[in-house]
PDB file of C-alpha atoms in Angstrom:
ATOM      1  CA  MET A   6      71.455 119.276   9.406  1.00  0.00           C
ATOM      2  CA  SER A   7      73.668 116.916   7.439  1.00  0.00           C
ATOM      3  CA  PRO A   8      77.201 118.271   7.027  1.00  0.00           C
ATOM      4  CA  ASP A   9      77.831 119.118   3.375  1.00  0.00           C
ATOM      5  CA  LEU A  10      81.031 117.376   2.297  1.00  0.00           C
ATOM      6  CA  SER A  11      79.999 116.946  -1.318  1.00  0.00           C
ATOM      7  CA  HIS A  12      83.080 118.916  -2.438  1.00  0.00           C
ATOM      8  CA  ILE A  13      85.511 116.500  -0.757  1.00  0.00           C
ATOM      9  CA  ASP A  14      87.525 113.871  -2.619  1.00  0.00           C
ATOM     10  CA  THR A  15      90.404 113.447  -0.143  1.00  0.00           C
ATOM     11  CA  TRP A  16      89.742 112.316   3.431  1.00  0.00           C
ATOM     12  CA  LEU A  17      92.569 113.034   5.852  1.00  0.00           C
ATOM     13  CA  PHE A  18      92.394 111.481   9.328  1.00  0.00           C
ATOM     14  CA  ASP A  19      94.449 111.782  12.454  1.00  0.00           C
ATOM     15  CA  LEU A  20      94.902 108.360  14.066  1.00  0.00           C
ATOM     16  CA  ASP A  21      95.003 108.334  17.859  1.00  0.00           C
ATOM     17  CA  ASN A  22      91.804 109.450  19.634  1.00  0.00           C
ATOM     18  CA  THR A  23      90.226 110.087  16.225  1.00  0.00           C
ATOM     19  CA  LEU A  24      89.801 106.688  14.547  1.00  0.00           C
ATOM     20  CA  TYR A  25      89.044 105.215  17.944  1.00  0.00           C
ATOM     21  CA  PRO A  26      87.335 107.012  20.854  1.00  0.00           C
ATOM     22  CA  GLU A  27      89.347 108.874  23.464  1.00  0.00           C
ATOM     23  CA  GLU A  28      87.230 107.098  26.062  1.00  0.00           C
ATOM     24  CA  SER A  29      89.099 103.864  25.286  1.00  0.00           C
ATOM     25  CA  GLY A  30      91.862 105.088  27.560  1.00  0.00           C
ATOM     26  CA  PHE A  31      94.569 103.806  25.220  1.00  0.00           C
ATOM     27  CA  MET A  32      96.395 107.128  25.083  1.00  0.00           C
ATOM     28  CA  ARG A  33      96.703 107.133  28.862  1.00  0.00           C
ATOM     29  CA  GLN A  34      99.042 104.168  28.452  1.00  0.00           C
ATOM     30  CA  VAL A  35     101.061 106.150  25.925  1.00  0.00           C
ATOM     31  CA  GLU A  36     101.213 109.184  28.180  1.00  0.00           C
ATOM     32  CA  SER A  37     102.262 107.139  31.212  1.00  0.00           C
ATOM     33  CA  ARG A  38     105.171 105.547  29.375  1.00  0.00           C
ATOM     34  CA  MET A  39     106.169 108.923  28.012  1.00  0.00           C
ATOM     35  CA  THR A  40     106.284 110.412  31.508  1.00  0.00           C
ATOM     36  CA  ALA A  41     108.418 107.503  32.745  1.00  0.00           C
ATOM     37  CA  PHE A  42     110.805 108.068  29.852  1.00  0.00           C
ATOM     38  CA  VAL A  43     111.103 111.795  30.615  1.00  0.00           C
ATOM     39  CA  MET A  44     111.841 110.883  34.247  1.00  0.00           C
ATOM     40  CA  LYS A  45     114.613 108.537  33.105  1.00  0.00           C
ATOM     41  CA  VAL A  46     116.161 111.049  30.719  1.00  0.00           C
ATOM     42  CA  THR A  47     116.004 114.068  33.040  1.00  0.00           C
ATOM     43  CA  GLY A  48     116.124 112.579  36.539  1.00  0.00           C
ATOM     44  CA  LEU A  49     112.996 114.549  37.470  1.00  0.00           C
ATOM     45  CA  GLU A  50     110.263 113.300  39.779  1.00  0.00           C
ATOM     46  CA  ARG A  51     107.016 112.235  38.110  1.00  0.00           C
ATOM     47  CA  ASP A  52     105.063 115.483  38.556  1.00  0.00           C
ATOM     48  CA  ALA A  53     107.930 117.619  37.281  1.00  0.00           C
ATOM     49  CA  ALA A  54     108.562 115.216  34.403  1.00  0.00           C
ATOM     50  CA  PHE A  55     104.884 115.335  33.428  1.00  0.00           C
ATOM     51  CA  ALA A  56     104.960 119.149  33.478  1.00  0.00           C
ATOM     52  CA  LEU A  57     108.059 119.176  31.261  1.00  0.00           C
ATOM     53  CA  GLN A  58     106.451 116.658  28.936  1.00  0.00           C
ATOM     54  CA  LYS A  59     103.469 118.974  28.453  1.00  0.00           C
ATOM     55  CA  LYS A  60     105.744 122.004  28.058  1.00  0.00           C
ATOM     56  CA  TYR A  61     107.639 120.328  25.244  1.00  0.00           C
ATOM     57  CA  LEU A  62     104.372 119.281  23.632  1.00  0.00           C
ATOM     58  CA  ALA A  63     103.128 122.870  23.658  1.00  0.00           C
ATOM     59  CA  GLU A  64     106.399 124.335  22.412  1.00  0.00           C
ATOM     60  CA  HIS A  65     107.419 121.746  19.823  1.00  0.00           C
ATOM     61  CA  GLY A  66     104.198 120.016  18.783  1.00  0.00           C
ATOM     62  CA  LEU A  67     105.648 116.803  20.188  1.00  0.00           C
ATOM     63  CA  THR A  68     107.227 115.881  23.504  1.00  0.00           C
ATOM     64  CA  LEU A  69     109.818 114.144  21.343  1.00  0.00           C
ATOM     65  CA  GLY A  70     110.741 117.461  19.729  1.00  0.00           C
ATOM     66  CA  GLY A  71     111.837 118.898  23.072  1.00  0.00           C
ATOM     67  CA  LEU A  72     113.618 115.707  24.052  1.00  0.00           C
ATOM     68  CA  MET A  73     115.553 115.689  20.790  1.00  0.00           C
ATOM     69  CA  ARG A  74     116.502 119.345  21.006  1.00  0.00           C
ATOM     70  CA  HIS A  75     117.352 119.601  24.683  1.00  0.00           C
ATOM     71  CA  HIS A  76     118.392 116.072  25.693  1.00  0.00           C
ATOM     72  CA  GLY A  77     119.746 114.457  22.526  1.00  0.00           C
ATOM     73  CA  VAL A  78     117.114 111.715  22.489  1.00  0.00           C
ATOM     74  CA  GLU A  79     117.109 109.495  19.394  1.00  0.00           C
ATOM     75  CA  PRO A  80     113.630 109.199  17.790  1.00  0.00           C
ATOM     76  CA  ALA A  81     113.952 105.424  17.443  1.00  0.00           C
ATOM     77  CA  ASP A  82     114.556 105.027  21.171  1.00  0.00           C
ATOM     78  CA  PHE A  83     111.520 107.146  21.966  1.00  0.00           C
ATOM     79  CA  HIS A  84     109.149 105.437  19.541  1.00  0.00           C
ATOM     80  CA  ALA A  85     110.221 101.987  20.733  1.00  0.00           C
ATOM     81  CA  LEU A  86     108.536 102.788  24.059  1.00  0.00           C
ATOM     82  CA  PHE A  87     105.120 102.252  22.489  1.00  0.00           C
ATOM     83  CA  HIS A  88     105.714  99.327  20.164  1.00  0.00           C
ATOM     84  CA  ASP A  89     104.660  96.675  22.682  1.00  0.00           C
ATOM     85  CA  LEU A  90     101.704  98.471  24.254  1.00  0.00           C
ATOM     86  CA  SER A  91      98.635  96.315  24.746  1.00  0.00           C
ATOM     87  CA  LEU A  92      95.944  97.131  22.180  1.00  0.00           C
ATOM     88  CA  ASP A  93      93.188  95.411  24.152  1.00  0.00           C
ATOM     89  CA  ALA A  94      91.504  98.748  24.901  1.00  0.00           C
ATOM     90  CA  LEU A  95      90.910  99.356  21.183  1.00  0.00           C
ATOM     91  CA  ALA A  96      87.744  97.713  19.943  1.00  0.00           C
ATOM     92  CA  HIS A  97      86.980  96.681  16.382  1.00  0.00           C
ATOM     93  CA  ASP A  98      84.102  98.872  15.148  1.00  0.00           C
ATOM     94  CA  PRO A  99      82.230  97.381  12.164  1.00  0.00           C
ATOM     95  CA  GLU A 100      80.036 100.468  11.824  1.00  0.00           C
ATOM     96  CA  LEU A 101      83.082 102.703  11.439  1.00  0.00           C
ATOM     97  CA  LEU A 102      84.436 100.428   8.715  1.00  0.00           C
ATOM     98  CA  VAL A 103      81.201 100.822   6.757  1.00  0.00           C
ATOM     99  CA  ALA A 104      81.172 104.592   7.284  1.00  0.00           C
ATOM    100  CA  LEU A 105      84.749 104.964   6.045  1.00  0.00           C
ATOM    101  CA  ALA A 106      84.206 102.655   3.084  1.00  0.00           C
ATOM    102  CA  ARG A 107      81.422 104.866   1.701  1.00  0.00           C
ATOM    103  CA  LEU A 108      83.691 107.905   1.432  1.00  0.00           C
ATOM    104  CA  PRO A 109      84.486 108.652  -2.223  1.00  0.00           C
ATOM    105  CA  GLY A 110      88.079 109.328  -3.198  1.00  0.00           C
ATOM    106  CA  ARG A 111      91.332 108.895  -1.298  1.00  0.00           C
ATOM    107  CA  ARG A 112      91.658 108.220   2.426  1.00  0.00           C
ATOM    108  CA  LEU A 113      94.922 109.071   4.168  1.00  0.00           C
ATOM    109  CA  ILE A 114      96.292 108.991   7.712  1.00  0.00           C
ATOM    110  CA  PHE A 115      98.190 112.047   9.006  1.00  0.00           C
ATOM    111  CA  THR A 116      99.738 111.231  12.380  1.00  0.00           C
ATOM    112  CA  ASN A 117     102.519 112.480  14.628  1.00  0.00           C
ATOM    113  CA  ALA A 118     103.203 108.842  15.566  1.00  0.00           C
ATOM    114  CA  ASP A 119     105.740 106.682  13.764  1.00  0.00           C
ATOM    115  CA  ASP A 120     104.980 104.171  11.028  1.00  0.00           C
ATOM    116  CA  PHE A 121     105.230 101.079  13.264  1.00  0.00           C
ATOM    117  CA  HIS A 122     102.679 102.412  15.764  1.00  0.00           C
ATOM    118  CA  ALA A 123     100.309 103.567  13.041  1.00  0.00           C
ATOM    119  CA  GLU A 124     100.396 100.273  11.173  1.00  0.00           C
ATOM    120  CA  ARG A 125      99.984  98.298  14.384  1.00  0.00           C
ATOM    121  CA  VAL A 126      96.918 100.275  15.504  1.00  0.00           C
ATOM    122  CA  LEU A 127      95.310 100.274  12.053  1.00  0.00           C
ATOM    123  CA  ASN A 128      95.796  96.519  11.728  1.00  0.00           C
ATOM    124  CA  HIS A 129      94.269  95.922  15.148  1.00  0.00           C
ATOM    125  CA  LEU A 130      91.250  98.070  14.277  1.00  0.00           C
ATOM    126  CA  GLY A 131      90.853  96.331  10.922  1.00  0.00           C
ATOM    127  CA  LEU A 132      91.192  99.600   9.015  1.00  0.00           C
ATOM    128  CA  THR A 133      94.421  99.126   7.072  1.00  0.00           C
ATOM    129  CA  HIS A 134      92.743  98.224   3.787  1.00  0.00           C
ATOM    130  CA  LEU A 135      90.637 101.392   3.844  1.00  0.00           C
ATOM    131  CA  PHE A 136      93.564 103.811   3.665  1.00  0.00           C
ATOM    132  CA  ASP A 137      95.803 104.556   0.705  1.00  0.00           C
ATOM    133  CA  GLU A 138      98.781 105.667   2.756  1.00  0.00           C
ATOM    134  CA  VAL A 139     100.016 106.696   6.198  1.00  0.00           C
ATOM    135  CA  PHE A 140     101.815 110.044   6.429  1.00  0.00           C
ATOM    136  CA  HIS A 141     103.715 109.668   9.705  1.00  0.00           C
ATOM    137  CA  ILE A 142     106.307 111.632  11.673  1.00  0.00           C
ATOM    138  CA  HIS A 143     109.203 110.341   9.556  1.00  0.00           C
ATOM    139  CA  SER A 144     107.349 111.178   6.340  1.00  0.00           C
ATOM    140  CA  PHE A 145     107.270 114.881   7.120  1.00  0.00           C
ATOM    141  CA  GLY A 146     110.778 115.145   8.565  1.00  0.00           C
ATOM    142  CA  PHE A 147     109.817 115.715  12.194  1.00  0.00           C
ATOM    143  CA  ALA A 148     107.800 118.852  11.446  1.00  0.00           C
ATOM    144  CA  PRO A 149     104.808 117.650  13.491  1.00  0.00           C
ATOM    145  CA  LYS A 150     101.277 118.959  13.503  1.00  0.00           C
ATOM    146  CA  PRO A 151     100.525 121.812  14.031  1.00  0.00           C
ATOM    147  CA  ASP A 152     103.692 122.940  12.229  1.00  0.00           C
ATOM    148  CA  PRO A 153     102.497 124.265   8.836  1.00  0.00           C
ATOM    149  CA  LEU A 154     105.645 122.811   7.242  1.00  0.00           C
ATOM    150  CA  GLY A 155     104.418 119.287   7.959  1.00  0.00           C
ATOM    151  CA  PHE A 156     101.130 120.087   6.258  1.00  0.00           C
ATOM    152  CA  LEU A 157     102.880 121.542   3.230  1.00  0.00           C
ATOM    153  CA  ARG A 158     105.082 118.467   2.917  1.00  0.00           C
ATOM    154  CA  MET A 159     102.044 116.227   3.173  1.00  0.00           C
ATOM    155  CA  ILE A 160     100.158 118.226   0.516  1.00  0.00           C
ATOM    156  CA  GLU A 161     103.158 118.203  -1.817  1.00  0.00           C
ATOM    157  CA  GLY A 162     103.919 114.548  -1.214  1.00  0.00           C
ATOM    158  CA  HIS A 163     100.403 113.428  -2.072  1.00  0.00           C
ATOM    159  CA  GLY A 164      99.368 116.116  -4.540  1.00  0.00           C
ATOM    160  CA  LEU A 165      96.419 117.186  -2.428  1.00  0.00           C
ATOM    161  CA  ASP A 166      94.006 119.946  -3.319  1.00  0.00           C
ATOM    162  CA  PRO A 167      93.279 121.535   0.076  1.00  0.00           C
ATOM    163  CA  ALA A 168      89.935 122.871  -1.144  1.00  0.00           C
ATOM    164  CA  ALA A 169      88.806 119.278  -1.774  1.00  0.00           C
ATOM    165  CA  THR A 170      90.278 117.837   1.442  1.00  0.00           C
ATOM    166  CA  ALA A 171      88.572 117.246   4.794  1.00  0.00           C
ATOM    167  CA  PHE A 172      90.791 116.849   7.855  1.00  0.00           C
ATOM    168  CA  PHE A 173      89.516 115.032  10.960  1.00  0.00           C
ATOM    169  CA  GLU A 174      91.352 115.630  14.266  1.00  0.00           C
ATOM    170  CA  ASP A 175      90.811 115.373  18.020  1.00  0.00           C
ATOM    171  CA  SER A 176      93.256 118.247  18.689  1.00  0.00           C
ATOM    172  CA  GLU A 177      91.756 121.660  18.027  1.00  0.00           C
ATOM    173  CA  ARG A 178      95.073 123.418  17.482  1.00  0.00           C
ATOM    174  CA  ASN A 179      96.077 120.942  14.763  1.00  0.00           C
ATOM    175  CA  LEU A 180      93.125 122.082  12.674  1.00  0.00           C
ATOM    176  CA  LYS A 181      94.231 125.704  12.352  1.00  0.00           C
ATOM    177  CA  PRO A 182      96.976 125.179   9.735  1.00  0.00           C
ATOM    178  CA  ALA A 183      94.622 122.910   7.803  1.00  0.00           C
ATOM    179  CA  HIS A 184      91.983 125.647   7.781  1.00  0.00           C
ATOM    180  CA  ASP A 185      94.541 128.283   6.800  1.00  0.00           C
ATOM    181  CA  LEU A 186      95.560 126.147   3.826  1.00  0.00           C
ATOM    182  CA  GLY A 187      91.936 125.848   2.703  1.00  0.00           C
ATOM    183  CA  MET A 188      90.897 122.451   4.047  1.00  0.00           C
ATOM    184  CA  THR A 189      87.535 121.629   5.594  1.00  0.00           C
ATOM    185  CA  THR A 190      88.158 120.919   9.277  1.00  0.00           C
ATOM    186  CA  VAL A 191      86.330 118.516  11.586  1.00  0.00           C
ATOM    187  CA  LEU A 192      86.998 118.382  15.327  1.00  0.00           C
ATOM    188  CA  VAL A 193      86.274 114.942  16.802  1.00  0.00           C
ATOM    189  CA  GLY A 194      85.858 113.861  20.410  1.00  0.00           C
ATOM    190  CA  PRO A 195      84.256 114.659  23.755  1.00  0.00           C
ATOM    191  CA  ARG A 196      85.402 118.308  23.794  1.00  0.00           C
ATOM    192  CA  ALA A 197      84.389 119.100  20.235  1.00  0.00           C
ATOM    193  CA  SER A 198      80.995 120.609  21.062  1.00  0.00           C
ATOM    194  CA  ALA A 199      82.605 123.147  23.395  1.00  0.00           C
ATOM    195  CA  SER A 200      84.982 124.451  20.737  1.00  0.00           C
ATOM    196  CA  GLU A 201      84.356 127.977  19.508  1.00  0.00           C
ATOM    197  CA  ALA A 202      87.440 128.197  17.311  1.00  0.00           C
ATOM    198  CA  PRO A 203      86.641 129.979  14.035  1.00  0.00           C
ATOM    199  CA  PHE A 204      88.936 127.624  12.122  1.00  0.00           C
ATOM    200  CA  VAL A 205      86.797 124.573  13.008  1.00  0.00           C
ATOM    201  CA  HIS A 206      84.080 124.003  10.409  1.00  0.00           C
ATOM    202  CA  HIS A 207      82.376 120.942  11.918  1.00  0.00           C
ATOM    203  CA  ARG A 208      82.291 119.389  15.389  1.00  0.00           C
ATOM    204  CA  THR A 209      81.262 115.901  16.437  1.00  0.00           C
ATOM    205  CA  ALA A 210      81.643 113.807  19.552  1.00  0.00           C
ATOM    206  CA  HIS A 211      81.594 110.586  17.523  1.00  0.00           C
ATOM    207  CA  LEU A 212      83.096 110.005  14.101  1.00  0.00           C
ATOM    208  CA  THR A 213      80.849 107.247  12.739  1.00  0.00           C
ATOM    209  CA  PRO A 214      77.467 109.024  12.896  1.00  0.00           C
ATOM    210  CA  PHE A 215      79.028 112.186  11.479  1.00  0.00           C
ATOM    211  CA  LEU A 216      80.330 110.279   8.451  1.00  0.00           C
ATOM    212  CA  ASN A 217      77.048 108.423   8.043  1.00  0.00           C
ATOM    213  CA  HIS A 218      75.040 111.641   7.906  1.00  0.00           C
ATOM    214  CA  ALA A 219      77.416 113.640   5.740  1.00  0.00           C
ATOM    215  CA  ARG A 220      76.388 114.623   2.235  1.00  0.00           C
ATOM    216  CA  LEU A 221      78.964 113.176  -0.158  1.00  0.00           C
ATOM    217  CA  ARG A 222      79.752 113.830  -3.770  1.00  0.00           C
ATOM    218  CA  GLU A 223      78.046 111.522  -6.208  1.00  0.00           C
ATOM    219  CA  THR A 224      80.133 108.941  -7.986  1.00  0.00           C
ATOM    220  CA  ALA A 225      79.456 107.318 -11.322  1.00  0.00           C
TER     221      ALA A 225
END
């Protein structure tokens, strides 16, 4: 059945592993550099640094949150790690461009990354012109998804009506606050079909066909 999104006029998208497939492997580059940075900051061996990285992610929503709180890391130093990553793994997808362009209303990015990374990836994918704004980690004052405060700041900052907003994410846990606020939630990626979370309304392995088959509101 076609997903009914005819009540939606605001389209909210996570960036990494959502607007490009997880299978690209791009985020493995990000994760590897992050682990190396944790090793440098803490003096831990790689396995222990990786475990701490994941612990901070679970506890703070971001590895950066733990590094800031417990090690005095400056956000700018952390984000600079990823500003020269090769984007060769990310392929331009003309079909996705068409699918996004048919969505009526506003399209926004909601990412835990910084503005430089988001703009760089969107430009490489050829998607920049399709989005009205990027709500990034600095925009919501380092209250990262899934912190409800970040969602509230995003809603207030853009005057969103949660009941008319669809949120697309590859991270299941990031969809819960969106659901609790009244948004329609869509889990994207290879693990989506296995999700049984009651706060996930729709699940799809691939974003483009889901958007192409969705029922949208009619425009004049």
